[in-house]
Each structure stands twice: as C-alpha cells, then as structure tokens.
Short mmCIF file of C-alpha atoms and ligand atoms in Angstrom, two decimals:
data_model
loop_
_atom_site.label_atom_id
_atom_site.label_comp_id
_atom_site.label_asym_id
_atom_site.label_seq_id
_atom_site.Cartn_x
_atom_site.Cartn_y
_atom_site.Cartn_z
CA MET I 6 80.94 116.48 101.38
CA LYS I 7 81.55 112.73 101.55
CA ARG I 8 85.31 113.29 101.74
CA ASP I 9 84.74 115.83 104.38
CA VAL I 10 82.95 113.25 106.57
CA GLY I 11 85.63 110.93 105.90
CA ILE I 12 88.48 113.13 107.03
CA LYS I 13 86.44 114.13 110.09
CA GLY I 14 85.80 110.53 110.86
CA ASP I 15 89.65 109.87 110.61
CA ILE I 16 90.47 112.82 112.76
CA LEU I 17 87.78 111.64 115.39
CA CYS I 18 89.19 108.16 115.16
CA ILE I 19 92.82 109.38 115.80
CA LEU I 20 91.61 111.64 118.62
CA TYR I 21 89.88 108.62 120.12
CA ILE I 22 93.01 106.50 119.87
CA LEU I 23 94.99 109.37 121.34
CA LEU I 24 92.56 109.65 124.23
CA GLU I 25 92.73 106.00 124.96
CA PHE I 26 96.51 106.15 124.96
CA VAL I 27 96.56 109.18 127.14
CA SER I 28 94.07 107.69 129.69
CA ASP I 29 96.45 104.69 129.90
CA GLN I 30 99.28 106.99 130.80
CA HIS I 31 98.64 107.39 134.38
CA PHE I 32 101.58 109.70 134.71
CA PHE I 33 100.15 112.03 132.19
CA VAL I 34 96.67 111.99 133.63
CA ASN I 35 97.98 112.40 137.14
CA GLU I 36 100.34 115.32 136.11
CA LEU I 37 97.09 117.07 135.29
CA GLN I 38 95.29 115.89 138.51
CA GLY I 39 97.91 116.81 141.16
CA PRO I 40 99.58 114.37 143.56
CA THR I 41 97.98 112.39 146.40
CA VAL I 42 98.97 113.44 149.92
CA MET I 43 99.05 110.36 152.25
CA LYS I 44 99.27 110.93 156.03
CA PHE I 45 100.21 108.01 158.33
CA GLY I 46 99.48 108.45 162.00
CA GLY I 47 101.55 107.18 164.90
CA THR I 48 100.07 103.79 165.06
CA SER I 49 100.52 103.31 161.35
CA VAL I 50 104.30 103.60 162.01
CA GLY I 51 104.31 101.93 165.55
CA ASP I 52 106.51 98.91 164.82
CA VAL I 53 108.15 96.74 162.08
CA ALA I 54 104.92 95.33 160.86
CA ALA I 55 103.36 98.79 160.70
CA PHE I 56 106.22 99.99 158.47
CA GLU I 57 105.62 96.93 156.13
CA ARG I 58 101.91 97.99 155.82
CA VAL I 59 102.87 101.69 154.93
CA PHE I 60 105.17 100.31 152.27
CA HIS I 61 102.28 98.18 150.94
CA VAL I 62 99.82 101.19 150.95
CA VAL I 63 102.34 103.66 149.22
CA SER I 64 103.54 101.09 146.62
CA MET I 65 99.90 100.21 145.69
CA GLN I 66 99.43 103.84 144.67
CA ILE I 67 102.62 104.85 143.01
CA GLU I 68 100.71 106.10 139.86
CA LYS I 69 99.03 108.56 142.05
CA ARG I 70 102.24 110.35 142.76
CA PRO I 71 102.25 110.00 146.58
CA VAL I 72 103.47 112.64 148.90
CA VAL I 73 103.95 111.12 152.48
CA VAL I 74 103.42 113.00 155.71
CA VAL I 75 104.26 110.86 158.73
CA SER I 76 103.74 111.16 162.55
CA ALA I 77 106.22 110.20 165.24
CA MET I 78 106.18 106.45 166.01
CA THR I 79 103.37 105.82 168.43
CA LYS I 80 104.07 106.93 172.09
CA VAL I 81 107.22 108.79 171.03
CA THR I 82 105.62 112.28 171.32
CA ASP I 83 104.34 111.37 174.80
CA ALA I 84 107.73 110.11 175.76
CA LEU I 85 109.47 113.19 174.55
CA LEU I 86 107.02 115.45 176.49
CA ALA I 87 107.45 113.45 179.63
CA ALA I 88 111.33 113.64 179.20
CA PHE I 89 110.95 117.35 178.94
CA GLU I 90 108.86 117.46 182.15
CA LEU I 91 111.57 115.39 184.02
CA ALA I 92 114.27 117.64 182.75
CA LYS I 93 112.41 120.71 183.96
CA LYS I 94 112.55 119.27 187.43
CA GLY I 95 116.31 118.86 187.06
CA ASP I 96 116.25 115.11 186.36
CA PHE I 97 117.96 115.34 182.92
CA ALA I 98 119.96 112.11 183.25
CA GLU I 99 116.75 110.16 183.81
CA ALA I 100 114.99 112.18 181.13
CA ILE I 101 117.54 111.19 178.38
CA ALA I 102 117.55 107.57 179.75
CA SER I 103 113.83 107.26 179.40
CA LEU I 104 114.02 107.90 175.67
CA GLU I 105 116.45 105.00 175.14
CA PRO I 106 113.59 102.21 174.70
CA HIS I 107 112.16 104.51 172.09
CA PHE I 108 115.43 104.85 170.11
CA GLU I 109 115.53 101.04 170.35
CA ARG I 110 112.12 100.82 168.66
CA HIS I 111 113.61 102.70 165.68
CA ASN I 112 116.60 100.44 165.61
CA ALA I 113 114.38 97.38 165.44
CA VAL I 114 112.78 98.79 162.21
CA VAL I 115 116.29 99.51 160.85
CA ASN I 116 117.51 96.02 161.66
CA GLN I 117 114.44 94.52 159.86
CA PHE I 118 114.54 96.51 156.71
CA ILE I 119 117.80 98.08 156.03
CA PRO I 120 120.89 96.00 154.95
CA GLU I 121 123.81 96.34 157.33
CA GLY I 122 126.09 98.14 154.69
CA SER I 123 123.62 101.02 154.29
CA SER I 124 122.19 101.40 157.83
CA HIS I 125 124.90 103.86 158.79
CA LEU I 126 122.91 106.72 157.60
CA PHE I 127 120.15 106.27 160.01
CA ASP I 128 122.65 105.22 162.74
CA ALA I 129 124.28 108.60 162.34
CA GLU I 130 120.84 110.29 162.53
CA LEU I 131 119.93 108.56 165.66
CA GLN I 132 123.25 109.34 167.43
CA PHE I 133 122.82 112.92 166.34
CA ALA I 134 119.34 112.93 167.88
CA ARG I 135 120.77 111.47 171.16
CA ASN I 136 123.31 114.17 171.43
CA GLU I 137 120.97 117.02 170.51
CA LEU I 138 118.34 115.86 172.91
CA SER I 139 120.74 115.58 175.78
CA ASP I 140 121.85 119.11 175.15
CA LEU I 141 118.25 120.44 174.89
CA LEU I 142 117.19 118.53 178.13
CA ILE I 143 120.10 120.04 179.98
CA ARG I 144 119.16 123.42 178.72
CA ALA I 145 115.53 122.74 179.97
CA ALA I 146 116.86 121.78 183.29
CA ARG I 147 118.93 125.04 183.43
CA ARG I 148 116.30 127.13 181.76
CA SER I 149 119.02 128.58 179.44
CA LEU I 150 116.51 129.17 176.72
CA PRO I 151 112.78 129.86 176.84
CA LEU I 152 111.01 126.66 177.83
CA SER I 153 108.25 126.86 175.20
CA MET I 154 111.02 126.97 172.47
CA LEU I 155 112.97 124.17 174.04
CA LYS I 156 109.80 122.03 174.35
CA ASP I 157 109.00 122.27 170.56
CA ALA I 158 112.76 121.66 169.70
CA ILE I 159 112.70 118.45 171.90
CA VAL I 160 109.23 117.12 170.77
CA SER I 161 110.23 117.60 167.12
CA TYR I 162 112.57 114.68 167.22
CA GLY I 163 109.68 112.24 167.01
CA GLU I 164 108.76 113.29 163.60
CA GLN I 165 112.43 114.15 162.54
CA LEU I 166 113.27 110.49 163.25
CA SER I 167 110.21 108.83 161.93
CA SER I 168 110.39 110.65 158.64
CA ARG I 169 114.03 109.82 158.04
CA LEU I 170 113.41 106.23 159.09
CA LEU I 171 110.41 105.82 156.74
CA ALA I 172 112.41 107.29 153.89
CA GLU I 173 115.24 104.82 154.39
CA VAL I 174 112.88 101.85 154.81
CA LEU I 175 110.99 102.74 151.53
CA LYS I 176 114.36 103.27 149.65
CA ALA I 177 115.60 99.93 151.00
CA LYS I 178 112.49 98.30 149.64
CA GLY I 179 113.03 99.67 146.12
CA LEU I 180 110.92 102.99 146.30
CA ASN I 181 112.40 106.21 145.05
CA ALA I 182 111.66 107.97 148.40
CA ARG I 183 113.42 111.14 149.74
CA GLN I 184 113.15 112.88 153.05
CA PHE I 185 112.42 116.56 153.43
CA ASP I 186 112.84 118.59 156.65
CA SER I 187 109.38 120.03 157.43
CA ARG I 188 110.91 122.66 159.58
CA ARG I 189 112.07 124.18 156.26
CA LEU I 190 108.99 123.64 154.41
CA ILE I 191 106.26 124.86 156.74
CA MET I 192 106.74 128.42 157.88
CA THR I 193 104.87 129.50 160.97
CA ASP I 194 104.50 132.45 163.39
CA ASP I 195 106.37 132.21 166.79
CA GLU I 196 103.45 130.62 168.80
CA PHE I 197 105.44 127.67 170.22
CA GLY I 198 103.31 124.68 170.82
CA ALA I 199 100.44 125.97 168.69
CA ALA I 200 102.09 127.70 165.74
CA GLN I 201 99.97 129.05 162.85
CA PRO I 202 101.33 128.54 159.33
CA ILE I 203 102.03 131.53 157.21
CA VAL I 204 99.98 130.37 154.29
CA ASP I 205 101.52 132.20 151.22
CA GLU I 206 105.07 131.61 152.16
CA THR I 207 104.46 128.03 153.03
CA ASN I 208 102.69 127.35 149.82
CA GLU I 209 105.55 128.86 147.90
CA ILE I 210 108.27 126.85 149.65
CA VAL I 211 106.27 123.56 149.47
CA ARG I 212 105.81 124.01 145.82
CA LEU I 213 109.38 125.11 145.13
CA GLU I 214 110.75 122.21 147.00
CA LEU I 215 108.33 119.40 146.40
CA ALA I 216 107.07 119.92 142.85
CA PRO I 217 110.53 119.13 141.21
CA SER I 218 110.89 116.19 143.42
CA ILE I 219 107.40 114.83 142.44
CA ALA I 220 108.23 115.53 138.74
CA ALA I 221 111.40 113.51 139.02
CA SER I 222 109.11 110.65 140.21
CA GLU I 223 110.44 110.74 143.82
CA ILE I 224 108.20 110.19 146.72
CA PRO I 225 108.72 113.05 149.13
CA ILE I 226 108.52 111.97 152.83
CA MET I 227 108.10 114.66 155.50
CA GLY I 228 107.28 114.68 159.21
CA GLY I 229 103.96 116.09 160.16
CA PHE I 230 103.36 118.37 163.24
CA ILE I 231 106.67 120.12 163.04
CA ALA I 232 107.46 123.40 161.37
CA GLY I 233 109.82 126.38 161.74
CA ASN I 234 109.45 130.18 162.27
CA ARG I 235 111.17 132.89 160.18
CA ALA I 236 114.15 132.75 162.71
CA GLY I 237 114.69 129.24 161.83
CA GLU I 238 113.55 127.91 165.21
CA THR I 239 111.51 124.77 165.51
CA THR I 240 107.81 125.17 166.11
CA THR I 241 104.84 122.64 166.37
CA LEU I 242 101.29 122.82 165.23
CA GLY I 243 99.63 121.46 168.41
CA ARG I 244 98.95 117.79 169.44
CA GLY I 245 97.55 115.63 166.62
CA GLY I 246 98.82 118.35 164.14
CA SER I 247 100.25 115.87 161.54
CA ASP I 248 96.75 115.89 159.95
CA TYR I 249 97.01 119.62 159.71
CA SER I 250 100.46 119.53 158.06
CA ALA I 251 99.20 117.06 155.50
CA ALA I 252 96.24 119.35 154.67
CA ILE I 253 98.58 122.30 154.32
CA VAL I 254 100.81 120.43 151.80
CA ALA I 255 97.77 119.05 150.08
CA ALA I 256 96.50 122.54 149.57
CA ALA I 257 99.90 123.98 148.46
CA LEU I 258 100.34 121.22 145.82
CA GLY I 259 96.75 121.22 144.60
CA ALA I 260 96.51 117.55 145.54
CA SER I 261 93.79 115.46 143.98
CA GLU I 262 93.15 113.76 147.32
CA LEU I 263 94.27 113.92 150.95
CA GLN I 264 94.32 110.42 152.43
CA ILE I 265 94.43 110.12 156.38
CA TRP I 266 95.71 106.64 157.17
CA THR I 267 95.00 105.68 160.83
CA ASP I 268 94.02 102.58 162.94
CA VAL I 269 90.31 102.59 162.41
CA THR I 270 88.17 102.47 159.19
CA GLY I 271 87.33 106.08 158.78
CA VAL I 272 85.25 108.48 160.77
CA MET I 273 82.80 106.43 162.73
CA THR I 274 79.36 106.92 164.33
CA CYS I 275 81.16 107.36 167.64
CA ASP I 276 84.56 106.69 169.15
CA PRO I 277 84.90 102.87 168.69
CA ARG I 278 86.51 102.78 172.13
CA ILE I 279 83.31 103.98 173.70
CA SER I 280 80.86 101.71 171.73
CA PRO I 281 82.00 98.51 169.98
CA GLY I 282 78.90 99.03 167.84
CA ALA I 283 80.39 102.06 166.14
CA ARG I 284 80.12 102.01 162.32
CA THR I 285 82.03 103.72 159.51
CA ILE I 286 80.31 106.75 158.08
CA PRO I 287 80.67 106.50 154.27
CA VAL I 288 80.44 110.15 153.40
CA LEU I 289 80.59 113.30 155.49
CA SER I 290 80.44 116.95 154.54
CA TYR I 291 83.30 119.28 155.36
CA GLU I 292 81.10 121.03 157.84
CA GLU I 293 80.14 117.81 159.61
CA ALA I 294 83.74 116.62 159.74
CA ALA I 295 84.93 119.90 161.13
CA GLU I 296 82.35 119.97 163.93
CA LEU I 297 83.22 116.34 164.81
CA ALA I 298 86.93 116.97 164.81
CA TYR I 299 86.48 120.06 166.92
CA PHE I 300 84.26 118.45 169.43
CA GLY I 301 86.55 115.48 170.09
CA ALA I 302 86.50 112.94 167.19
CA LYS I 303 90.26 112.45 167.58
CA VAL I 304 90.52 110.66 164.20
CA LEU I 305 90.95 114.09 162.50
CA HIS I 306 92.72 117.29 163.66
CA PRO I 307 90.05 120.10 163.73
CA LYS I 308 92.13 122.16 161.28
CA THR I 309 92.61 119.51 158.62
CA ILE I 310 89.44 120.38 156.99
CA LYS I 311 89.99 124.06 156.38
CA PRO I 312 92.89 123.98 153.72
CA ALA I 313 90.95 121.04 152.08
CA VAL I 314 87.72 123.00 151.90
CA ASP I 315 89.36 126.22 150.63
CA ASN I 316 90.94 124.15 147.78
CA ALA I 317 88.05 121.69 147.25
CA ILE I 318 90.30 118.75 147.91
CA PRO I 319 88.48 115.50 148.87
CA VAL I 320 89.78 113.99 152.18
CA ARG I 321 89.55 110.21 152.67
CA VAL I 322 90.11 108.52 156.14
CA CYS I 323 91.37 104.96 155.74
CA ASN I 324 92.62 102.17 157.83
CA THR I 325 96.29 101.04 157.56
CA PHE I 326 95.34 97.68 159.00
CA LYS I 327 92.58 97.07 156.54
CA PRO I 328 93.73 98.98 153.42
CA ASP I 329 91.05 97.53 151.19
CA GLU I 330 88.14 99.01 153.07
CA ILE I 331 86.91 102.31 151.65
CA GLY I 332 86.75 104.30 154.88
CA THR I 333 85.10 107.82 154.95
CA MET I 334 85.07 110.23 152.13
CA ILE I 335 84.88 113.93 153.19
CA LEU I 336 83.34 116.15 150.46
CA ALA I 337 81.85 119.56 150.11
CA GLU I 338 78.29 118.10 150.41
CA SER I 339 77.52 114.83 152.03
CA GLY I 340 74.02 114.54 150.29
CA HIS I 341 71.35 116.07 152.33
CA ALA I 342 69.63 113.60 154.54
CA PRO I 343 67.38 115.61 157.00
CA ASN I 344 66.60 114.02 160.36
CA THR I 345 69.84 111.94 160.01
CA ILE I 346 72.32 111.94 162.83
CA LYS I 347 75.73 111.15 161.50
CA SER I 348 77.91 110.82 164.58
CA ILE I 349 78.41 111.56 168.20
CA ALA I 350 81.62 113.11 169.38
CA SER I 351 82.79 114.20 172.96
CA LYS I 352 85.50 116.13 174.60
CA LYS I 353 86.58 115.73 178.29
CA ASN I 354 88.24 118.00 180.78
CA ILE I 355 85.88 120.79 180.30
CA THR I 356 85.46 123.70 182.65
CA ILE I 357 82.18 125.68 183.11
CA LEU I 358 82.38 129.34 183.91
CA ARG I 359 79.21 131.05 184.95
CA ILE I 360 79.28 134.87 184.99
CA ASN I 361 76.26 136.64 186.57
CA SER I 362 75.98 140.46 186.73
CA ALA I 363 72.70 141.78 188.15
CA ARG I 364 73.99 145.32 187.87
CA MET I 365 74.14 144.90 184.14
CA LEU I 366 70.40 144.28 183.93
CA GLY I 367 69.09 146.24 180.91
CA ALA I 368 72.50 147.76 180.06
CA TYR I 369 74.10 147.02 176.79
CA GLY I 370 77.76 146.15 176.52
CA PHE I 371 77.91 143.25 178.96
CA MET I 372 78.58 140.58 176.37
CA SER I 373 81.13 142.71 174.75
CA ALA I 374 82.90 143.34 178.10
CA VAL I 375 83.06 139.58 178.68
CA PHE I 376 84.42 138.78 175.31
CA GLN I 377 87.05 141.36 175.68
CA VAL I 378 88.50 139.64 178.69
CA PHE I 379 88.69 136.25 176.90
CA ASP I 380 90.33 138.15 174.02
CA ARG I 381 92.91 139.62 176.20
CA HIS I 382 93.71 136.21 177.75
CA ARG I 383 93.73 134.55 174.30
CA THR I 384 91.22 131.98 175.75
CA VAL I 385 89.05 130.06 173.38
CA ILE I 386 85.34 129.47 174.32
CA ASP I 387 83.65 126.24 173.08
CA VAL I 388 80.06 126.40 174.08
CA ILE I 389 78.05 129.45 175.34
CA SER I 390 74.61 130.06 176.53
CA THR I 391 73.32 133.44 177.63
CA SER I 392 70.55 135.38 179.25
CA GLU I 393 70.19 139.07 179.77
CA VAL I 394 72.49 139.31 182.78
CA SER I 395 74.35 136.01 182.90
CA VAL I 396 76.41 133.88 180.71
CA ALA I 397 77.57 130.26 181.03
CA LEU I 398 80.49 129.06 178.71
CA THR I 399 82.93 126.25 178.53
CA LEU I 400 86.66 126.20 178.17
CA ASP I 401 88.70 123.11 177.35
CA ASN I 402 91.86 124.20 179.01
CA SER I 403 91.62 125.43 182.57
CA ASP I 404 95.38 125.86 183.08
CA ASN I 405 96.17 129.41 183.91
CA ILE I 406 92.70 130.51 184.26
CA ASP I 407 93.11 132.39 187.49
CA LYS I 408 93.95 135.73 185.85
CA LEU I 409 91.05 135.41 183.59
CA VAL I 410 88.68 134.77 186.41
CA GLU I 411 90.08 137.67 188.36
CA ASP I 412 89.35 139.97 185.48
CA LEU I 413 85.89 138.49 184.87
CA ARG I 414 85.04 139.18 188.60
CA ARG I 415 85.28 142.95 187.77
CA LEU I 416 82.03 142.27 185.68
CA GLY I 417 80.09 140.29 188.07
CA ASP I 418 79.97 137.01 190.20
CA VAL I 419 81.92 134.13 188.57
CA GLU I 420 81.56 130.43 189.38
CA VAL I 421 84.12 127.92 188.10
CA GLU I 422 83.08 124.23 187.82
CA THR I 423 85.48 121.62 186.54
CA GLY I 424 85.09 117.99 185.47
CA TYR I 425 82.57 118.21 182.58
CA ALA I 426 82.43 116.78 179.15
CA ILE I 427 80.90 118.22 175.93
CA ILE I 428 78.79 115.83 173.83
CA CYS I 429 78.22 116.81 170.25
CA VAL I 430 75.60 115.25 167.96
CA VAL I 431 76.35 115.99 164.32
CA GLY I 432 74.22 115.64 161.22
CA ASP I 433 73.66 117.86 158.14
CA GLY I 434 70.35 119.52 158.41
CA LEU I 435 69.98 119.11 162.10
CA ARG I 436 68.92 122.61 162.73
CA ALA I 437 66.33 122.53 160.03
CA SER I 438 64.87 119.27 161.19
CA THR I 439 61.91 119.11 163.51
CA GLY I 440 61.65 117.02 166.47
CA MET I 441 65.25 115.97 166.50
CA ALA I 442 66.22 117.72 169.70
CA GLY I 443 63.21 116.29 171.31
CA LYS I 444 64.24 112.75 170.16
CA ILE I 445 67.83 113.16 171.43
CA PHE I 446 66.88 114.51 175.03
CA THR I 447 64.08 111.97 175.28
CA ALA I 448 66.66 109.27 174.84
CA ILE I 449 68.62 110.58 177.76
CA SER I 450 65.77 112.03 179.74
CA ASP I 451 67.29 110.81 183.08
CA VAL I 452 70.48 112.74 182.48
CA HIS I 453 71.25 116.08 183.99
CA ILE I 454 72.27 118.63 181.27
CA GLU I 455 74.29 121.64 182.24
CA LEU I 456 74.37 123.62 179.17
CA VAL I 457 72.86 123.36 175.70
CA SER I 458 73.85 124.93 172.32
CA HIS I 459 71.80 124.31 169.09
CA GLY I 460 71.52 126.01 165.91
CA ALA I 461 74.71 127.91 165.63
CA SER I 462 76.21 125.81 162.83
CA GLY I 463 73.21 124.02 161.36
CA VAL I 464 74.82 120.65 161.73
CA ASN I 465 75.16 120.08 165.47
CA LEU I 466 73.48 119.95 168.73
CA THR I 467 75.91 120.25 171.58
CA PHE I 468 75.39 119.94 175.29
CA VAL I 469 77.41 119.48 178.42
CA VAL I 470 77.19 116.90 181.15
CA LYS I 471 79.41 115.54 184.10
CA GLU I 472 82.46 113.87 182.76
CA ASP I 473 82.01 110.55 184.47
CA ILE I 474 78.62 109.84 182.85
CA ALA I 475 79.64 111.02 179.31
CA PRO I 476 80.50 107.53 177.98
CA GLU I 477 77.11 106.08 179.25
CA VAL I 478 75.28 109.02 177.67
CA ILE I 479 77.04 108.53 174.37
CA LYS I 480 76.43 104.67 174.43
CA LYS I 481 72.73 105.40 175.04
CA LEU I 482 72.47 107.90 172.27
CA HIS I 483 74.39 105.65 169.95
CA GLU I 484 72.16 102.72 170.66
CA GLU I 485 69.05 104.91 170.19
CA PHE I 486 70.11 106.31 166.71
CA PHE I 487 72.45 103.74 165.21
CA ILE I 488 71.47 100.26 166.42
CA PRO I 489 68.36 98.78 164.75
CA HIS I 490 65.79 98.14 167.36
P1 LIG Z 528 96.57 108.74 164.37
O1 LIG Z 528 97.73 108.30 165.27
O2 LIG Z 528 96.55 107.79 163.16
O3 LIG Z 528 96.60 110.20 164.02
P2 LIG Z 528 94.57 109.11 166.41
O4 LIG Z 528 94.85 108.27 167.60
O5 LIG Z 528 94.90 110.62 166.43
O6 LIG Z 528 95.24 108.38 165.26
O7 LIG Z 528 93.09 108.92 165.91
C1 LIG Z 528 92.53 107.63 165.71
C2 LIG Z 528 91.57 107.34 166.99
O8 LIG Z 528 90.56 108.24 167.11
C3 LIG Z 528 90.93 106.01 166.86
O9 LIG Z 528 91.70 104.93 167.24
C4 LIG Z 528 89.66 106.23 167.67
O10 LIG Z 528 89.74 105.57 168.88
C5 LIG Z 528 89.57 107.74 167.99
N1 LIG Z 528 88.20 108.23 167.67
C6 LIG Z 528 87.53 109.19 168.31
N2 LIG Z 528 86.41 109.45 167.81
C7 LIG Z 528 86.30 108.73 166.59
C8 LIG Z 528 85.25 108.59 165.54
N3 LIG Z 528 84.20 109.24 165.59
N4 LIG Z 528 85.59 107.80 164.53
C9 LIG Z 528 86.82 107.20 164.44
N5 LIG Z 528 87.76 107.12 165.38
C10 LIG Z 528 87.47 107.98 166.54
N1 LIG Z 529 103.19 113.20 167.02
C1 LIG Z 529 102.26 114.25 167.21
C2 LIG Z 529 101.30 113.93 168.46
O1 LIG Z 529 101.30 112.93 168.98
C3 LIG Z 529 101.49 114.80 166.10
C4 LIG Z 529 100.53 113.75 165.48
O2 LIG Z 529 100.66 112.56 165.63
O3 LIG Z 529 99.69 114.20 164.76
O4 LIG Z 529 100.58 114.86 168.84
MG1 LIG Z 530 95.90 111.84 165.10
#
C-alpha cells in the first residue's frame, strides 16, 4: 500500500514536471491552440514608420504563430478606383500617371528596409504591376472586358503590392515571412466587387496551403480584400473587406484569436472623429459588434464577426500606434449589463422609400409583393417600419434605384427621399430594458425623427434623421450616456 502511494507520488511528480516542461514549450502549446491571425489595416501600413510598427507587433508575438492579413497601403485603394474611373472616361494616360506617387510610397519603404542587393525582387514586382495596370486601364478605356471584372483586377494591386512588400520587409528584418497570393487562397462566386466566399473550398485550400507553412515556422503574409473565382479571375470582397478575409482565414485555420490592428484603440463608444470624448469598450458580444459594424462603425467590416462566431474565435481590436493598450475583446457574451448602452454608430447616404397602397387595405400579400420587388433587384433593406397599407424603409445605396422604384409604383404611391443618416444605439439587453427608449429620445427631444426600429435584434435601437444633423445628435447622445455629469 505504502509502496503504491510512493509509485503514484513519483508518477504524479513526473507528470507535474512534464506539464511544467510542456507549458514552457510555447510551440507545443500553440500547436494545440491554433495560430493567431493578425490583420493590419491601411493606416497600419501607410508609410515607413507604420511598417516598423507592424514588424514590432508581429515579432512580439512570434510564439503565437502569426498569420498576417494586410490591407493596401492607405489611400491606395481609393487611388486605384479613381484611376479606373479616369480610364473609363478615356484618360488612361492620366490614370496610370496618377498612380506613380503611390508606387513611390512603396519604393520609399523598400529603400528604408531592404538592402540594395536584395531589393530587385520587389522592384520587379512593382514594374510588373505598372505594366499590368497600364494594360488593364487601357482595356477599361476600350471596354474590351466587362468593367466590373476589370475594376476588381485593377483595385487588387493595392493588396498584391502591400502583401509582397510586407513579406520582403519582415524577411529583411530577420523574420521567416512568406507571401501567399490570396487570389489562389480565397475562392469566391462571380459577384465582382462584393464576392461571396465559397466556404468549404476556401477552408480546404487555406488549410492545405497555410498549415504546412505555419508548421515549418513560417509567417504567412497575404493580402486582404482580394480573392479569385473558379475561373481564376480576380474578385474582391467589398470595401473594407480585409477584416472579412482575416476572419475567413482565422475560421479555416481554427485560430486561437483574430486580432484586428487599426489606428484606434478598439471599438469605441462612438466614432472618435465625431466625439473626442469617445472611449474604448473593453468587451463586446458578437451580436453587439455585428450591429455596430453593420450600422457604420467602420472599425470592423460587418461580416468579420460571422466566421468568428461560427467557430467561437475571440476577436481583439487593437491599435498599432499603441500596441500595449488592450483594446476591445469581442466574445460570445459580453456579460449582461441591462440598461447599458455600449456604443452609438451611424451610417450616412441613406435613402428613404415610402410606399403607400390604399387599395391594399385589408388585403394580405402587400408585404410579400414589396419584398419580392427588392428581391428581384437584389437590393438590401436596412431599416423598415410598417403599417397596414404603407411601408417606409431605408436603402444605403441609391445608385440604380430607378428600375426598383418603377416596379414598386405598380404596388402603390412611392416617395423617394435622399440625404438621411441611420443612427444605431447598441447595448446587450436593450430590448429587455425598461425606459431606455424614453431616455434616448428625451435626450434628443428637439430632433425630428423620420423612422424608428426597435426590438428586432434585442441589442439595438435604430432611428433615421437628416444627414446634416447626425453628428450633433450622436454628440448629444454620447454626452448624455457616456460623459459623467
Ligand atoms: P483600417 O484601415 O485599419 O481598416 P478603418 O479606417 O477601416 O481602419 O477603421 C478605423 C476607423 O474607424 C477609425 O479611425 C475610426 O475613425 C472609425 N470608427 C468609426 N466608428 C468607430 C467606433 N465606434 N470605434 C472605433 N473606430 C470607429
Ligand atoms: N483596401 C481595401 C479598402 O480600402 C480593403 C480594406 O482595407 O479592408 O477598402
Ligand atoms: Mg477597415
């Protein structure tokens, strides 16, 4: 018996020592945990100093096995889109010339970090991009391929170049980085400009390509936002889509964390550009974050949250300029705090459509007929408010709505009003709380509200006001709920 205890004790002791040893071996522990996907936005790779900051952030977390997803250098996507518009008007020489200062910004980073002897790789890449872009812009001027396809091919050069450049910089600074072409990793449908990933295929390719690289202690570097369809043509995931790319990769690899590195410390109580009093929210639930992102908190792409939720991957939003600040953690639950408003988001350029059909009074099928029209025109509705014979709703994109309105006129009178903003107040438990709507509207009792939606998701109260007063309304609400009186 005594001897038994002795043996058990020895075994326990050995197990304990083994455990200690294993927990010291970051590699082993992290092998079990999955890599960390780090996404760096445009401002995080805007210039020489920004690249230095990215190196610092990545190198501090090597033991977490980073996989890096990077946006185009700031302003490059806008410049590429502007060049495409110029080319469409026939000014392709001006279009290609307008990109030269941006190529120079890439060169400045090369000159700073990459020794002369080994800079030829990126020089060749840049020259290739120049030639390809000239060709694509000429095609846009001549309409020799579908414009939506050309637009994605052109705009993809932002992320193609930034990912190659970042990989070269990290390598030159001693990290084992390797660039991957996202157009061969993320497989999408053919919806140029807003392509949808084909999840199973993408997961398989991402695992097949990246897992061996991670296992070989490489740091995979890939461009966000850009992808490819089955025919091998370049597609993009929509503006701000690098967050989405990062989430897709995190889900495919079973990442232990998705880090979104940006130019502010986390998701804040409102856009810091609107109110300087905005503060970082330490913890948000997935649902709260999704509502905020969808209703305009640009800091996160709305779709980022979905792959993370489906795979229970925590998302952290951090500041490249202040890497030691913790930022915002986005988790399944944020900890229920009823009567708490977490944040206020807003979206501009909103159009209201009011459809009124007295002849449908008492008849069923009115709503269904309205929705069918939106379905046919593939138009997304944001906020909706209804009565028996009328419906008011908002759209965030009023380009090409003439045909939609024409079809809606078959159902009743239609009014179209532009120049509105949606304001969305978000907080877990908002629907269940008593008196919150009253408090919100009392704080802005002098404001004319066009539409209200409350209760659909449980975490938001959404209303629509004239666009020009939106910043004032947000400031007022922010002062009421976040600044101690
Ligand atoms: P990135 O280039 O890193 O993707 P974005 O410009 O897309 O960065 O998003 C960051 C910006 O989002 C911030 O500079 C900030 O002005 C804006 N923003 C809007 N609403 C919020 C919010 N609630 N919290 C934090 N940032 C916000
Ligand atoms: N570069 C793309 C954009 O500006 C994607 C991104 O940054 O997320 O929209
Ligand atoms: Mg962004």
